[in-house]
PDB file of C-alpha atoms in Angstrom:
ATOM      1  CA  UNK A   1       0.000   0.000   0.000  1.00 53.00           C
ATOM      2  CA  UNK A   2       1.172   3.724  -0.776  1.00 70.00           C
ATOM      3  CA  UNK A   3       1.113   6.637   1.422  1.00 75.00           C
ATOM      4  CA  UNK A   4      -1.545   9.036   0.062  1.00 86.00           C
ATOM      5  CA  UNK A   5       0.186  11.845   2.025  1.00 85.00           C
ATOM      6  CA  UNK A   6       3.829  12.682   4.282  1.00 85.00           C
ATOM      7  CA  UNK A   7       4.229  13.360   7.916  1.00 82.00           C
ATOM      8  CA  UNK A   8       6.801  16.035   8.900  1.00 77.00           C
ATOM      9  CA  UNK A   9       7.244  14.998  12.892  1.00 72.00           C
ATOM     10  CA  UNK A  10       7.773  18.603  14.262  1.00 74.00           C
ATOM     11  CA  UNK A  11       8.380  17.338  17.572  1.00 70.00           C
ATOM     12  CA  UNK A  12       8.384  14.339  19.783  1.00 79.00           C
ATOM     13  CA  UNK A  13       9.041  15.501  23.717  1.00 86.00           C
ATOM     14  CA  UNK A  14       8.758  13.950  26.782  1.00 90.00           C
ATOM     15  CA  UNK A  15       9.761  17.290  28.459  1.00 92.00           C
ATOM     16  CA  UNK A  16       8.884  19.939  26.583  1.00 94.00           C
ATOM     17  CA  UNK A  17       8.201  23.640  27.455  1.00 95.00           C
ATOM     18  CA  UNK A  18       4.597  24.062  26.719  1.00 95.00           C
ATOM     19  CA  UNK A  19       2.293  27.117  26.832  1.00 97.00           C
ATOM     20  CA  UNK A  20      -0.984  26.412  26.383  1.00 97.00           C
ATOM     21  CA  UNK A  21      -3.761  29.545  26.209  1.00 96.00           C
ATOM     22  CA  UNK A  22      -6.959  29.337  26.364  1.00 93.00           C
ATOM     23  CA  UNK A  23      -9.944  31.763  25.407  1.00 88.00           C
ATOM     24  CA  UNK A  24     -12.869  32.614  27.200  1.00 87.00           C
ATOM     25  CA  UNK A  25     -16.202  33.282  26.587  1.00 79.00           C
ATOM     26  CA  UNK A  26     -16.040  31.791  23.097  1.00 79.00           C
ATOM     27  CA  UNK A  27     -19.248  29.712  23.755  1.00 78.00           C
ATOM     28  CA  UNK A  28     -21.006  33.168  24.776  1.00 75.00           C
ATOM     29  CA  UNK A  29     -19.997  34.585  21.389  1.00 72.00           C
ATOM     30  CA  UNK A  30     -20.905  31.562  19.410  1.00 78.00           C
ATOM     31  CA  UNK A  31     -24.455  32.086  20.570  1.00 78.00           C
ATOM     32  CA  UNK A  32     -25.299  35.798  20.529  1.00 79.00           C
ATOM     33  CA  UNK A  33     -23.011  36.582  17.265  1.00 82.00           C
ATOM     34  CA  UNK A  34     -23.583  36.345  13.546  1.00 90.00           C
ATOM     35  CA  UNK A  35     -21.230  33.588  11.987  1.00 90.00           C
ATOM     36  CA  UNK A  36     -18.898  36.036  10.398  1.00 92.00           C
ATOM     37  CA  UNK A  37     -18.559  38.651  13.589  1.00 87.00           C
ATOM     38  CA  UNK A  38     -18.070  35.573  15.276  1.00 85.00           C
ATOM     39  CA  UNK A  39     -14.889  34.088  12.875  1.00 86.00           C
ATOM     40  CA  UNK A  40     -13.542  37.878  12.709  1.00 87.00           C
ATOM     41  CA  UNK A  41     -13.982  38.226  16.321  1.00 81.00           C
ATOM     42  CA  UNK A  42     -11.507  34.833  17.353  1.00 82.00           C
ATOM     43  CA  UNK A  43      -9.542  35.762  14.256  1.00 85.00           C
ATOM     44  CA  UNK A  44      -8.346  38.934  15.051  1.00 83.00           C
ATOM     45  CA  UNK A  45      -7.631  37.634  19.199  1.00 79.00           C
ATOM     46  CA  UNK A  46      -6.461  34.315  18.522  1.00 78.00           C
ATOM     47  CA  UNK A  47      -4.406  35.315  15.096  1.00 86.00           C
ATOM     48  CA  UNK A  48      -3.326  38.664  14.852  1.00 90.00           C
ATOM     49  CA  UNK A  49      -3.428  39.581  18.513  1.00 90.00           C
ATOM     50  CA  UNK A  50      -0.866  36.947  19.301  1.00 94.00           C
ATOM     51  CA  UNK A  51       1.051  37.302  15.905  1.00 95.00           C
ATOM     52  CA  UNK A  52       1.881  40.786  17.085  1.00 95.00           C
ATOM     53  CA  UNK A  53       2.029  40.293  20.545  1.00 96.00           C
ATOM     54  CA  UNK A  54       4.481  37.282  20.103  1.00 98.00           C
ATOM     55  CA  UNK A  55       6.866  39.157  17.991  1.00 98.00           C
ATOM     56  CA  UNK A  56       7.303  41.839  20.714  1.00 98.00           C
ATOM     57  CA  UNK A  57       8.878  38.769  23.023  1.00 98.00           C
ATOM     58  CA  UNK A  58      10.921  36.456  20.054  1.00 98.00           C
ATOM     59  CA  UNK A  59      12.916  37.957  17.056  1.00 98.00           C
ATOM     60  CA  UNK A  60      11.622  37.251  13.820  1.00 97.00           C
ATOM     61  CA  UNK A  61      14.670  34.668  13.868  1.00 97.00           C
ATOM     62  CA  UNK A  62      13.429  32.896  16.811  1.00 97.00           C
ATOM     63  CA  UNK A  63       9.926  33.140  15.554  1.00 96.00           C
ATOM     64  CA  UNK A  64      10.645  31.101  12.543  1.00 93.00           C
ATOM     65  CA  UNK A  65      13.085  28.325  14.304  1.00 93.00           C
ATOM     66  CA  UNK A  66      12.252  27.974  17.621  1.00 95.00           C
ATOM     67  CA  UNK A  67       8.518  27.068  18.012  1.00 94.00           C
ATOM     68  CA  UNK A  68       6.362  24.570  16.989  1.00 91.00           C
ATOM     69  CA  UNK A  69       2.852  26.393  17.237  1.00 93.00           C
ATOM     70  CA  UNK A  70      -0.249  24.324  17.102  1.00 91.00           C
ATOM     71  CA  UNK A  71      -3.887  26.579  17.061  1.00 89.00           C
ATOM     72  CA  UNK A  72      -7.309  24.942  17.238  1.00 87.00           C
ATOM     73  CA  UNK A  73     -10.215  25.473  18.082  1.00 85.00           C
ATOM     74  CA  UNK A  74      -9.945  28.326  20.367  1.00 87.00           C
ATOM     75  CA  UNK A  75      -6.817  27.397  21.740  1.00 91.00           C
ATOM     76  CA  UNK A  76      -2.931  28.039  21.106  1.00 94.00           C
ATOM     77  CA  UNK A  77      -0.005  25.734  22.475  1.00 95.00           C
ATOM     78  CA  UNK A  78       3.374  26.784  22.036  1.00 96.00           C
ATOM     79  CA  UNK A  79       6.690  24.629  22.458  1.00 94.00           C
ATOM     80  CA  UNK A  80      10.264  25.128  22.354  1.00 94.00           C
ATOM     81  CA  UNK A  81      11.530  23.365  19.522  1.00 90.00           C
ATOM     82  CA  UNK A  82      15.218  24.814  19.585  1.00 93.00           C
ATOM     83  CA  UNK A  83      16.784  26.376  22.972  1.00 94.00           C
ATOM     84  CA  UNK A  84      15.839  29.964  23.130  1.00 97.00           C
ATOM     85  CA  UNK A  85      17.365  32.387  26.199  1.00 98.00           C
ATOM     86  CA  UNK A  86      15.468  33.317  28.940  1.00 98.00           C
ATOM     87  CA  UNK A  87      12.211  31.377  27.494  1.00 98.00           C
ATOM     88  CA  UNK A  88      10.084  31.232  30.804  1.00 97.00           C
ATOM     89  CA  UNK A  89      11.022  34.610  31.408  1.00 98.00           C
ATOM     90  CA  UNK A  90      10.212  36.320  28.047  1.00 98.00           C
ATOM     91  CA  UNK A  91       7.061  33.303  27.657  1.00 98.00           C
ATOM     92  CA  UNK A  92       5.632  34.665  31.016  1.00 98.00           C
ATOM     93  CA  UNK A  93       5.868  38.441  30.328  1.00 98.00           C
ATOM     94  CA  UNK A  94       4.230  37.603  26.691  1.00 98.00           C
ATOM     95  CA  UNK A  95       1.573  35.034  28.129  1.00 97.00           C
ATOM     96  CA  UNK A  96       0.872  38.297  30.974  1.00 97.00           C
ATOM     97  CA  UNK A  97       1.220  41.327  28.174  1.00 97.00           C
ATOM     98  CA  UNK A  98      -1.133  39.195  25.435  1.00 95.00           C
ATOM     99  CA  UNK A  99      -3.564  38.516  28.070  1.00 94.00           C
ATOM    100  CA  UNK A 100      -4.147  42.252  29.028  1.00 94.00           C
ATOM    101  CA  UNK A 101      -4.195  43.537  25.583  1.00 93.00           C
ATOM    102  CA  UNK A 102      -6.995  41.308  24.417  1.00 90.00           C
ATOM    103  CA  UNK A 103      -8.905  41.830  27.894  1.00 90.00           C
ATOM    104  CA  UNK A 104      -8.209  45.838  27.050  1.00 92.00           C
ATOM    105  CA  UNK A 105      -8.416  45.822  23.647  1.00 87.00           C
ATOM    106  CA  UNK A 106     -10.655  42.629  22.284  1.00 82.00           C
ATOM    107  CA  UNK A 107     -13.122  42.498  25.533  1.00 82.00           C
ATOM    108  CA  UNK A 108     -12.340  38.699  25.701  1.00 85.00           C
ATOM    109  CA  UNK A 109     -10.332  37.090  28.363  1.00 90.00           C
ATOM    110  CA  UNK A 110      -7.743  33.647  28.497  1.00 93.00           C
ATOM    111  CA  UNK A 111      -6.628  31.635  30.672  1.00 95.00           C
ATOM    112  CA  UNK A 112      -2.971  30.502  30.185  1.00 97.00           C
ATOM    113  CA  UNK A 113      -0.604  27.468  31.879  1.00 97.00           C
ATOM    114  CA  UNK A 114       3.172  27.510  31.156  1.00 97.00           C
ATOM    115  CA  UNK A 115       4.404  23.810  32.238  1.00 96.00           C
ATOM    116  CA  UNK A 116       6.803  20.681  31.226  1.00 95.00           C
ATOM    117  CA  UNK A 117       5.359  17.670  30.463  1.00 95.00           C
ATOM    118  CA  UNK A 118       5.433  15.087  26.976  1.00 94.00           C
ATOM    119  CA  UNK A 119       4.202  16.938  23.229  1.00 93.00           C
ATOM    120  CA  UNK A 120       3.962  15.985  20.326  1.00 92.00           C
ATOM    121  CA  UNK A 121       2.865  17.910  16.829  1.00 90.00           C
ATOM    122  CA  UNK A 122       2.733  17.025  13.084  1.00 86.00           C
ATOM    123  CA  UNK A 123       2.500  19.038   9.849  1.00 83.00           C
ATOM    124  CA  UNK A 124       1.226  17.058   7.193  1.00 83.00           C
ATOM    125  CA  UNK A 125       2.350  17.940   3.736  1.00 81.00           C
ATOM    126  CA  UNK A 126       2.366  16.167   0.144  1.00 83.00           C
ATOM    127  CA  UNK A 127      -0.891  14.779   0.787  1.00 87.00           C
ATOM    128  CA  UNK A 128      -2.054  13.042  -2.895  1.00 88.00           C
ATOM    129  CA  UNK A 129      -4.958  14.897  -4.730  1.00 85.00           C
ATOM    130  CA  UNK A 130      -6.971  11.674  -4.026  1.00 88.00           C
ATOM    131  CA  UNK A 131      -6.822  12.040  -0.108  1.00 90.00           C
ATOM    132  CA  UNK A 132      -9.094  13.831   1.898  1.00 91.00           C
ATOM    133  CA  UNK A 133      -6.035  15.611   3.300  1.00 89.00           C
ATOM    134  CA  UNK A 134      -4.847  17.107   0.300  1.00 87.00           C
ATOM    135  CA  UNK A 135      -8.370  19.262  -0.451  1.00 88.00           C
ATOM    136  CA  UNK A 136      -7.371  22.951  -0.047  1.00 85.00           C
ATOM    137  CA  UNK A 137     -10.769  23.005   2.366  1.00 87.00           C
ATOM    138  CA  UNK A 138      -8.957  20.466   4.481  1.00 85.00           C
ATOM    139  CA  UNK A 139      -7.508  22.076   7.482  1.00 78.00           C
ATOM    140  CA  UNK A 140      -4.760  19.942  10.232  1.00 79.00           C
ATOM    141  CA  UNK A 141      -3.788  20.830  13.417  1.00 76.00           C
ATOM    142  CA  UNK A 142      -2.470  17.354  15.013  1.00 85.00           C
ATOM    143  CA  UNK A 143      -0.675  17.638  18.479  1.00 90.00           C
ATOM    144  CA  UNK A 144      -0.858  16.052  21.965  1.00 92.00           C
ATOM    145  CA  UNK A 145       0.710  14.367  24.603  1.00 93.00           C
ATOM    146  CA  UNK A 146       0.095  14.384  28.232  1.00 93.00           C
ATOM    147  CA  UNK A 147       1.089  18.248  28.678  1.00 94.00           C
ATOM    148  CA  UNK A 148      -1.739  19.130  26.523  1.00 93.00           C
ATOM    149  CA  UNK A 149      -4.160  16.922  28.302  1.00 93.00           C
ATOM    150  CA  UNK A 150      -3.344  18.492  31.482  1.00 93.00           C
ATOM    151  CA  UNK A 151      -2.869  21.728  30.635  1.00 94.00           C
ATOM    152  CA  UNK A 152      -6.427  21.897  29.289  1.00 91.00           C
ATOM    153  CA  UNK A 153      -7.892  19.873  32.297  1.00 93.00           C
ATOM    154  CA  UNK A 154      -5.400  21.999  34.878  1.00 93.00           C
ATOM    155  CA  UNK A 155      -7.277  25.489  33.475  1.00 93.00           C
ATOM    156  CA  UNK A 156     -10.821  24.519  33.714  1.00 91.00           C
ATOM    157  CA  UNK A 157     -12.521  26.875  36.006  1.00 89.00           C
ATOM    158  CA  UNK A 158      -9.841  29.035  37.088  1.00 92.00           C
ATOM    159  CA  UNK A 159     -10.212  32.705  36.284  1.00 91.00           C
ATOM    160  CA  UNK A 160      -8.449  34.346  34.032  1.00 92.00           C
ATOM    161  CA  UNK A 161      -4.483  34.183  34.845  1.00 91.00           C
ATOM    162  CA  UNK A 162      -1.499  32.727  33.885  1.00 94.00           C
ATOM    163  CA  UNK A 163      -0.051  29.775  35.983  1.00 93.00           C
TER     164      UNK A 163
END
């Protein structure tokens, strides 16, 4: 049998540095919103919020090298893929700085966790015009691991903060 697509393994870590965020008040939204205020809305605070928040903290180097960033749904998590100085330092001021500025700016809130525990994340490329995975409407965000897991079940119900 042929592979109908390829697997780029972005990372496989049984102690990585994860951030994992978390938006609020998306289920709120998702029931008192028109469809497209709605995408726009988690667009411009999950996407370009933390595009331009992010780049504040990491040089564009670092940006494109050192992370593997997995978004979905309405959450983002973020792991080290290549050792970057002062990461929990600069990850906690960003996690703090990004959480304001969409609380000021966006009227949502997050809840964030910055912990170690196992990740993993694939990108999925070359996928055969036959496969379901190669439609251009076909979108993949595949990560996990325990960190994940936790991180998720660690944040529900706290208020807004980073831990």
């Amino acid at each position: 049998m042929s592979y109908r697509f390829s697997i780029i393994k972005r990372e496989y870590e049984d102690k990585a540095i994860i951030a994992f965020i978390d938006l609020l008040g998306t289920r709120k939204l998702y029931t008192s919103l028109p469809t497209e205020v709605q995408a726009n809305h988690v667009l411009n605070v999950l996407l370009g919020e933390f595009d331009m928040k992010f780049s504040e903290y990491f040089s564009a180097e670092e940006i494109r090298e050192n992370f593997d960033v997995s978004i979905f749904a309405d959450s983002i998590v973020i792991s080290e893929r290549l050792t970057t100085s002062k990461l929990i330092e600069r990850l906690v001021d960003f996690l703090l700085d990004y959480q304001e500025d969409i609380l000021i700016n966006n009227k949502s809130s997050s809840r964030a966790i910055l912990m170690k525990d196992s990740f993993f994340s694939f990108k999925i490329t070359d996928a055969t015009t036959e496969s379901i995975l190669g439609s251009k409407y076909t979108n993949i965000s595949l990560c996990g691991g325990k960190g994940v897991r936790f991180a998720d079940k660690c944040l529900k119900g706290l208020p807004i903060g980073v831990y």
